[in-house]
Amino acid sequence: MTDTAIETNGLVKVFGDNRAVDGLDLTVPAGAVFGVLGPNGAGKTTAVRMLATLLRPDGGTARVFGHDVMAEADTVRSLVGLTGQYASLDEDMTGRENLILIGRLLGFRHQAARTRAEELLEAFGLTPAGDRLVKNYSGGMRRRLDISATLMNTPRLLFLDEPTTGLDPRSRNQVWDIIRAVVSYGTTVLLTTQYLDEADQLAGRIAVIDHGKLIAEGTPGELKSSVGAGTVNVRLRDAAQRAEAEKILAGVLAAPVIPGPDPVRVTVRVPGHGTERGAAEDAAKALSALAASGIVIDDFSLGQPSLDEVFLALTDHPATPQEDAA
Ligand SMILES: Nc1ncnc2c1ncn2[C@@H]1O[C@H](COP(=O)(O)OP(=O)(O)OP(=O)(O)O)[C@@H](O)[C@H]1O
Ligand SMILES: [Mg+2]
């Protein structure tokens, strides 16, 4: 079916005795961002390289828009873009020259390559830097140029392998805007990331992989619900009422208080937030119990579990990216 961008069945890649990808079953719907989350060494890049036909699978099958990555590698290659694949940017050329050259290599006539280069420079906020040598670009500008190079010929499927790792928050946001724009033009994006907030912000669906296997898949909301725990947060008018408020909340919600430094804030972890109904019931119970005891509150909120908590629950290790020696 054409509305499936990627389908893998039992995909395997072995390096020596290391099963880097170990029987991966993945279905990626077309037309959105699909996030692949996993810690260092989970097998994300290896999986992407197989899907982009750069690495030969040792077992299982993988199809891209219905085309087998091994039997129909040329067709697959014509449908996908991988950041870094074509984008062997020449440091001693300007950003504009690089894009025009890549366009020429892809078979564009000079004027068409030029026009496309201008569009991309504009779209990626690189017009003012278009005449600068790439070796003088900042990390964020470089990353944006990398992505724009892969977009010279609009691929149906774009692989972005950790496109924002190491970027400052502003550059990250710019890359996020680009990804949203790419999807709005109809390209499916497979995004690998170690940043859960990134997947949360961008991805319609997320696959969590660890040790080469799929361990969870769903919308960000579904993944959060699967962990269940959320929080009830209360800000008290009077810090002197804190001990009593903690006692009441812990009792009525039958849940532990999470210690925190703020003397007027009480946070209780509750299991009931897998569903909206559970959250609403917790909220009602908490508010009426506090009101009945004469405890005045200034603010009240319900917190969903973060994807970080989801990740920890699923993998037994946190998703904190380690600093790469760059
Ligand atoms: N060319 C290779 N030769 C041997 N082992 C490899 C090779 N490429 C990857 N590996 C190993 O395969 C496993 C998966 O690596 P991979 O790069 O796919 O992980 P990743 O999820 O992309 O990690 P990261 O978040 O650090 O990029 C790791 O144990 C890695 O050491
Ligand atoms: Mg990787």
Short mmCIF file of C-alpha atoms and ligand atoms in Angstrom, two decimals:
data_model
loop_
_atom_site.label_atom_id
_atom_site.label_comp_id
_atom_site.label_asym_id
_atom_site.label_seq_id
_atom_site.Cartn_x
_atom_site.Cartn_y
_atom_site.Cartn_z
CA MET A 1 0.00 0.00 0.00
CA THR A 2 1.28 3.42 -0.88
CA ASP A 3 0.38 4.94 2.46
CA THR A 4 3.04 2.86 4.14
CA ALA A 5 6.47 4.42 3.72
CA ILE A 6 8.51 1.70 5.40
CA GLU A 7 7.79 -1.84 6.38
CA THR A 8 10.40 -4.12 7.91
CA ASN A 9 9.96 -7.71 8.99
CA GLY A 10 12.51 -9.39 11.19
CA LEU A 11 15.27 -7.10 9.94
CA VAL A 12 18.72 -8.19 11.14
CA LYS A 13 22.23 -6.79 10.92
CA VAL A 14 25.09 -8.57 12.62
CA PHE A 15 28.56 -7.18 13.20
CA GLY A 16 30.72 -10.07 14.38
CA ASP A 17 28.79 -11.43 17.34
CA ASN A 18 26.96 -8.15 17.87
CA ARG A 19 23.36 -8.25 16.66
CA ALA A 20 23.14 -4.50 16.06
CA VAL A 21 19.64 -4.84 14.58
CA ASP A 22 17.98 -7.93 15.92
CA GLY A 23 14.69 -8.81 14.26
CA LEU A 24 13.21 -5.36 13.82
CA ASP A 25 9.55 -5.09 12.80
CA LEU A 26 8.63 -1.57 11.89
CA THR A 27 5.73 0.02 10.02
CA VAL A 28 6.10 3.68 9.18
CA PRO A 29 3.04 5.44 7.76
CA ALA A 30 3.64 7.92 4.96
CA GLY A 31 3.17 11.64 5.27
CA ALA A 32 4.41 12.40 8.76
CA VAL A 33 7.44 12.41 11.00
CA PHE A 34 8.16 8.99 12.45
CA GLY A 35 10.50 9.12 15.42
CA VAL A 36 12.97 6.37 16.22
CA LEU A 37 14.18 6.69 19.76
CA GLY A 38 16.92 4.72 21.38
CA PRO A 39 20.02 5.10 23.49
CA ASN A 40 23.57 5.02 22.15
CA GLY A 41 24.22 1.80 20.27
CA ALA A 42 20.54 0.82 20.05
CA GLY A 43 20.87 0.20 16.32
CA LYS A 44 19.20 3.34 14.95
CA THR A 45 21.88 4.31 12.47
CA THR A 46 22.37 0.70 11.39
CA ALA A 47 18.66 0.36 10.68
CA VAL A 48 18.58 3.64 8.76
CA ARG A 49 21.59 2.64 6.69
CA MET A 50 19.89 -0.59 5.68
CA LEU A 51 16.69 1.23 4.78
CA ALA A 52 18.67 3.73 2.71
CA THR A 53 20.38 0.82 0.88
CA LEU A 54 23.81 1.74 2.23
CA LEU A 55 24.15 -1.45 4.24
CA ARG A 56 23.08 -4.97 3.34
CA PRO A 57 20.71 -6.68 5.80
CA ASP A 58 21.74 -10.10 7.13
CA GLY A 59 18.18 -11.24 7.59
CA GLY A 60 14.55 -10.25 7.30
CA THR A 61 13.04 -7.89 4.77
CA ALA A 62 12.62 -4.17 4.39
CA ARG A 63 10.44 -2.32 1.92
CA VAL A 64 10.32 1.39 1.13
CA PHE A 65 7.07 2.42 -0.53
CA GLY A 66 6.64 -1.23 -1.38
CA HIS A 67 10.09 -1.67 -2.93
CA ASP A 68 12.49 -4.20 -1.47
CA VAL A 69 15.71 -2.54 -0.30
CA MET A 70 17.81 -5.36 -1.71
CA ALA A 71 16.01 -6.53 -4.86
CA GLU A 72 15.00 -2.99 -5.87
CA ALA A 73 17.81 -0.97 -4.37
CA ASP A 74 18.00 1.50 -7.27
CA THR A 75 14.31 2.34 -7.03
CA VAL A 76 14.57 2.77 -3.27
CA ARG A 77 17.60 4.99 -3.71
CA SER A 78 15.65 7.23 -6.07
CA LEU A 79 12.93 7.72 -3.43
CA VAL A 80 14.99 8.49 -0.36
CA GLY A 81 17.28 11.18 0.91
CA LEU A 82 19.69 10.70 3.75
CA THR A 83 21.40 13.62 5.39
CA GLY A 84 25.02 13.23 4.59
CA GLN A 85 24.51 10.92 1.66
CA TYR A 86 24.71 13.39 -1.21
CA ALA A 87 25.76 16.17 1.05
CA SER A 88 29.47 15.75 0.93
CA LEU A 89 29.71 19.48 1.21
CA ASP A 90 32.85 21.13 -0.04
CA GLU A 91 34.25 23.26 2.76
CA ASP A 92 36.05 25.53 0.34
CA MET A 93 32.94 26.46 -1.59
CA THR A 94 30.11 28.74 -0.55
CA GLY A 95 26.77 27.38 0.59
CA ARG A 96 25.15 28.49 -2.66
CA GLU A 97 27.88 26.92 -4.80
CA ASN A 98 27.54 23.65 -2.91
CA LEU A 99 23.80 23.48 -3.52
CA ILE A 100 24.14 24.35 -7.19
CA LEU A 101 26.83 21.72 -7.63
CA ILE A 102 24.67 19.06 -5.99
CA GLY A 103 21.78 20.08 -8.23
CA ARG A 104 24.03 19.70 -11.27
CA LEU A 105 25.16 16.27 -10.06
CA LEU A 106 21.50 15.31 -9.74
CA GLY A 107 21.00 16.25 -13.37
CA PHE A 108 19.43 19.71 -13.03
CA ARG A 109 20.17 22.29 -15.71
CA HIS A 110 22.20 25.20 -14.36
CA GLN A 111 19.28 27.62 -14.11
CA ALA A 112 17.07 25.04 -12.41
CA ALA A 113 19.83 24.17 -9.94
CA ARG A 114 20.27 27.85 -9.20
CA THR A 115 16.58 28.44 -8.66
CA ARG A 116 16.26 25.45 -6.35
CA ALA A 117 19.37 26.54 -4.44
CA GLU A 118 17.90 30.01 -3.90
CA GLU A 119 14.61 28.53 -2.69
CA LEU A 120 16.36 26.33 -0.19
CA LEU A 121 18.72 29.04 1.05
CA GLU A 122 15.69 31.24 1.59
CA ALA A 123 13.63 28.51 3.26
CA PHE A 124 16.48 27.62 5.60
CA GLY A 125 17.40 31.17 6.52
CA LEU A 126 20.74 30.88 4.77
CA THR A 127 20.34 33.55 2.10
CA PRO A 128 22.59 36.03 3.94
CA ALA A 129 25.24 33.31 4.35
CA GLY A 130 24.87 31.99 0.81
CA ASP A 131 28.11 33.54 -0.36
CA ARG A 132 30.16 32.51 2.65
CA LEU A 133 32.52 29.55 2.52
CA VAL A 134 31.07 26.53 4.29
CA LYS A 135 34.18 26.19 6.44
CA ASN A 136 33.16 29.46 8.09
CA TYR A 137 29.61 28.30 8.89
CA SER A 138 28.47 27.71 12.46
CA GLY A 139 27.38 24.21 13.46
CA GLY A 140 23.71 25.13 13.12
CA MET A 141 24.17 26.71 9.69
CA ARG A 142 26.14 23.71 8.57
CA ARG A 143 23.39 21.35 9.69
CA ARG A 144 20.77 23.39 7.87
CA LEU A 145 22.85 23.35 4.72
CA ASP A 146 23.28 19.57 5.10
CA ILE A 147 19.52 19.11 5.21
CA SER A 148 18.89 21.52 2.36
CA ALA A 149 21.39 19.60 0.22
CA THR A 150 19.34 16.43 0.67
CA LEU A 151 16.26 18.36 -0.38
CA MET A 152 17.59 19.54 -3.73
CA ASN A 153 15.40 16.88 -5.30
CA THR A 154 12.42 16.45 -3.00
CA PRO A 155 12.70 12.87 -1.72
CA ARG A 156 9.56 10.97 -0.83
CA LEU A 157 11.26 9.72 2.28
CA LEU A 158 13.91 11.62 4.16
CA PHE A 159 16.10 10.01 6.81
CA LEU A 160 17.37 12.42 9.40
CA ASP A 161 19.78 10.67 11.70
CA GLU A 162 20.08 12.74 14.87
CA PRO A 163 19.83 16.04 12.99
CA THR A 164 20.01 18.24 16.05
CA THR A 165 22.57 16.48 18.24
CA GLY A 166 25.00 19.05 19.52
CA LEU A 167 23.04 22.09 18.37
CA ASP A 168 22.14 25.01 20.61
CA PRO A 169 18.41 25.49 21.37
CA ARG A 170 17.91 28.18 18.75
CA SER A 171 19.46 26.14 15.97
CA ARG A 172 17.48 23.12 17.11
CA ASN A 173 14.28 25.10 16.77
CA GLN A 174 15.25 26.17 13.29
CA VAL A 175 15.89 22.57 12.27
CA TRP A 176 12.52 21.60 13.78
CA ASP A 177 10.80 24.26 11.67
CA ILE A 178 12.53 22.88 8.60
CA ILE A 179 11.40 19.36 9.39
CA ARG A 180 7.81 20.54 9.79
CA ALA A 181 8.05 22.36 6.47
CA VAL A 182 9.47 19.31 4.72
CA VAL A 183 6.57 17.20 5.96
CA SER A 184 4.05 19.81 4.92
CA TYR A 185 5.27 19.36 1.34
CA GLY A 186 4.43 15.67 1.52
CA THR A 187 7.76 14.08 2.35
CA THR A 188 7.78 11.37 4.99
CA VAL A 189 10.53 11.89 7.56
CA LEU A 190 12.17 9.19 9.59
CA LEU A 191 13.90 10.96 12.42
CA THR A 192 16.25 9.25 14.82
CA THR A 193 16.93 11.05 18.02
CA GLN A 194 18.02 10.61 21.58
CA TYR A 195 16.06 13.70 22.59
CA LEU A 196 12.63 12.74 23.78
CA ASP A 197 11.27 16.25 23.63
CA GLU A 198 12.26 16.35 19.98
CA ALA A 199 10.28 13.21 19.21
CA ASP A 200 7.42 14.56 21.31
CA GLN A 201 7.38 17.84 19.38
CA LEU A 202 7.69 16.47 15.89
CA ALA A 203 6.68 12.86 15.57
CA GLY A 204 3.20 11.55 14.91
CA ARG A 205 4.37 8.11 15.96
CA ILE A 206 7.43 6.91 17.79
CA ALA A 207 9.25 3.59 17.86
CA VAL A 208 11.49 2.95 20.83
CA ILE A 209 14.33 0.57 20.07
CA ASP A 210 16.90 -0.92 22.37
CA HIS A 211 19.50 -3.60 21.65
CA GLY A 212 18.32 -3.74 18.04
CA LYS A 213 14.73 -4.62 18.92
CA LEU A 214 11.48 -2.71 18.91
CA ILE A 215 10.33 -2.38 22.48
CA ALA A 216 7.42 0.02 22.08
CA GLU A 217 5.57 1.87 19.35
CA GLY A 218 2.76 4.40 19.33
CA THR A 219 1.84 8.05 19.41
CA PRO A 220 3.66 10.11 22.05
CA GLY A 221 0.40 10.18 24.02
CA GLU A 222 -0.01 6.41 23.85
CA LEU A 223 3.53 5.83 25.03
CA LYS A 224 3.03 8.18 27.94
CA SER A 225 -0.24 6.51 28.86
CA SER A 226 1.41 3.11 28.80
CA VAL A 227 3.59 4.19 31.68
CA GLY A 228 0.58 5.54 33.48
CA ALA A 229 2.12 7.61 36.18
CA GLY A 230 1.49 11.32 36.13
CA THR A 231 1.52 14.00 38.76
CA VAL A 232 -0.87 16.23 40.66
CA ASN A 233 0.77 19.57 41.48
CA VAL A 234 -0.49 22.10 43.98
CA ARG A 235 0.85 25.52 44.97
CA LEU A 236 -0.14 26.54 48.46
CA ARG A 237 -0.90 30.05 49.62
CA ASP A 238 0.79 29.35 52.94
CA ALA A 239 3.93 27.23 53.35
CA ALA A 240 2.85 26.46 56.93
CA GLN A 241 0.10 24.26 55.53
CA ARG A 242 2.49 22.14 53.53
CA ALA A 243 2.84 19.20 55.91
CA GLU A 244 -0.91 18.90 56.27
CA ALA A 245 -1.48 19.26 52.52
CA GLU A 246 1.06 16.54 51.82
CA LYS A 247 -0.62 14.24 54.27
CA ILE A 248 -4.07 14.82 52.80
CA LEU A 249 -2.97 14.42 49.18
CA ALA A 250 -0.91 11.31 49.84
CA GLY A 251 -3.88 9.83 51.69
CA VAL A 252 -6.68 10.69 49.29
CA LEU A 253 -4.69 9.80 46.17
CA ALA A 254 -3.03 6.81 47.81
CA ALA A 255 0.23 7.90 46.21
CA PRO A 256 3.67 9.11 47.26
CA VAL A 257 4.65 12.76 47.59
CA ILE A 258 7.62 13.67 45.42
CA PRO A 259 10.02 15.75 47.48
CA GLY A 260 10.89 19.15 46.04
CA PRO A 261 12.71 22.28 47.13
CA ASP A 262 9.83 24.74 46.81
CA PRO A 263 8.16 25.22 50.24
CA VAL A 264 4.75 26.06 48.77
CA ARG A 265 4.64 23.38 46.10
CA VAL A 266 3.41 19.84 46.66
CA THR A 267 3.68 17.20 43.94
CA VAL A 268 2.16 13.75 44.19
CA ARG A 269 2.78 10.96 41.73
CA VAL A 270 -0.46 9.26 40.74
CA PRO A 271 -1.05 6.12 38.76
CA GLY A 272 -4.36 7.23 37.30
CA HIS A 273 -3.15 9.38 34.44
CA GLY A 274 -3.17 6.69 31.83
CA THR A 275 -6.56 8.09 30.93
CA GLU A 276 -8.06 11.56 30.99
CA ARG A 277 -10.80 10.24 33.20
CA GLY A 278 -8.27 9.02 35.75
CA ALA A 279 -6.65 12.43 35.77
CA ALA A 280 -9.96 14.22 36.21
CA GLU A 281 -10.93 11.93 39.07
CA ASP A 282 -7.61 12.51 40.79
CA ALA A 283 -8.01 16.24 40.37
CA ALA A 284 -11.52 16.22 41.82
CA LYS A 285 -10.50 14.12 44.80
CA ALA A 286 -7.46 16.25 45.54
CA LEU A 287 -9.25 19.58 45.29
CA SER A 288 -12.23 18.63 47.40
CA ALA A 289 -10.08 17.05 50.12
CA LEU A 290 -7.89 20.15 50.33
CA ALA A 291 -10.90 22.48 50.37
CA ALA A 292 -12.60 20.42 53.08
CA SER A 293 -9.54 20.84 55.30
CA GLY A 294 -9.34 24.60 54.76
CA ILE A 295 -6.13 24.50 52.79
CA VAL A 296 -5.83 27.43 50.39
CA ILE A 297 -4.22 26.84 47.06
CA ASP A 298 -3.05 29.37 44.48
CA ASP A 299 -2.49 27.02 41.63
CA PHE A 300 -3.27 23.50 40.60
CA SER A 301 -2.13 21.38 37.69
CA LEU A 302 -1.93 17.85 36.36
CA GLY A 303 1.26 16.65 34.78
CA GLN A 304 1.58 13.96 32.15
CA PRO A 305 4.53 11.67 32.52
CA SER A 306 7.41 12.86 30.41
CA LEU A 307 8.77 10.74 27.61
CA ASP A 308 11.91 10.54 29.72
CA GLU A 309 9.94 8.61 32.29
CA VAL A 310 8.49 6.43 29.55
CA PHE A 311 11.94 5.69 28.29
CA LEU A 312 13.28 4.85 31.69
CA ALA A 313 10.36 2.55 32.38
CA LEU A 314 10.81 0.74 29.07
CA THR A 315 14.56 0.40 28.88
CA ASP A 316 15.77 0.59 32.47
CA HIS A 317 18.14 3.29 31.46
CA PRO A 318 17.70 7.01 31.02
CA ALA A 319 17.74 8.56 27.58
CA THR A 320 20.22 11.25 28.46
CA PRO A 321 22.47 11.68 25.46
CA GLN A 322 26.10 11.23 26.23
CA GLU A 323 28.45 13.94 25.07
CA ASP A 324 30.17 12.86 21.92
CA ALA A 325 33.81 13.72 21.61
CA ALA A 326 33.45 15.96 18.60
N1 LIG B 1 30.31 -0.74 10.87
C1 LIG B 1 30.20 -1.33 12.08
N2 LIG B 1 31.03 -2.32 12.45
C2 LIG B 1 30.91 -2.94 13.63
N3 LIG B 1 29.99 -2.61 14.57
C3 LIG B 1 29.15 -1.62 14.27
C4 LIG B 1 29.20 -0.92 13.02
N4 LIG B 1 28.22 0.00 13.01
C5 LIG B 1 27.59 -0.10 14.19
N5 LIG B 1 28.14 -1.06 14.96
C6 LIG B 1 27.66 -1.49 16.29
O1 LIG B 1 26.28 -1.78 16.17
C7 LIG B 1 25.56 -1.32 17.32
C8 LIG B 1 24.50 -0.35 16.88
O2 LIG B 1 25.12 0.83 16.42
P1 LIG B 1 24.32 2.04 15.80
O3 LIG B 1 25.32 3.01 15.29
O4 LIG B 1 23.31 1.54 14.85
O5 LIG B 1 23.58 2.62 17.08
P2 LIG B 1 22.78 3.99 17.22
O6 LIG B 1 21.47 3.63 17.82
O7 LIG B 1 22.78 4.73 15.95
O8 LIG B 1 23.63 4.75 18.34
P3 LIG B 1 23.94 6.33 18.51
O9 LIG B 1 22.78 6.90 19.23
O10 LIG B 1 25.16 6.36 19.34
O11 LIG B 1 24.14 6.91 17.15
C9 LIG B 1 26.61 -0.74 18.24
O12 LIG B 1 26.96 -1.73 19.18
C10 LIG B 1 27.75 -0.40 17.32
O13 LIG B 1 28.97 -0.47 18.02
MG MG B 2 23.48 6.58 15.39
#
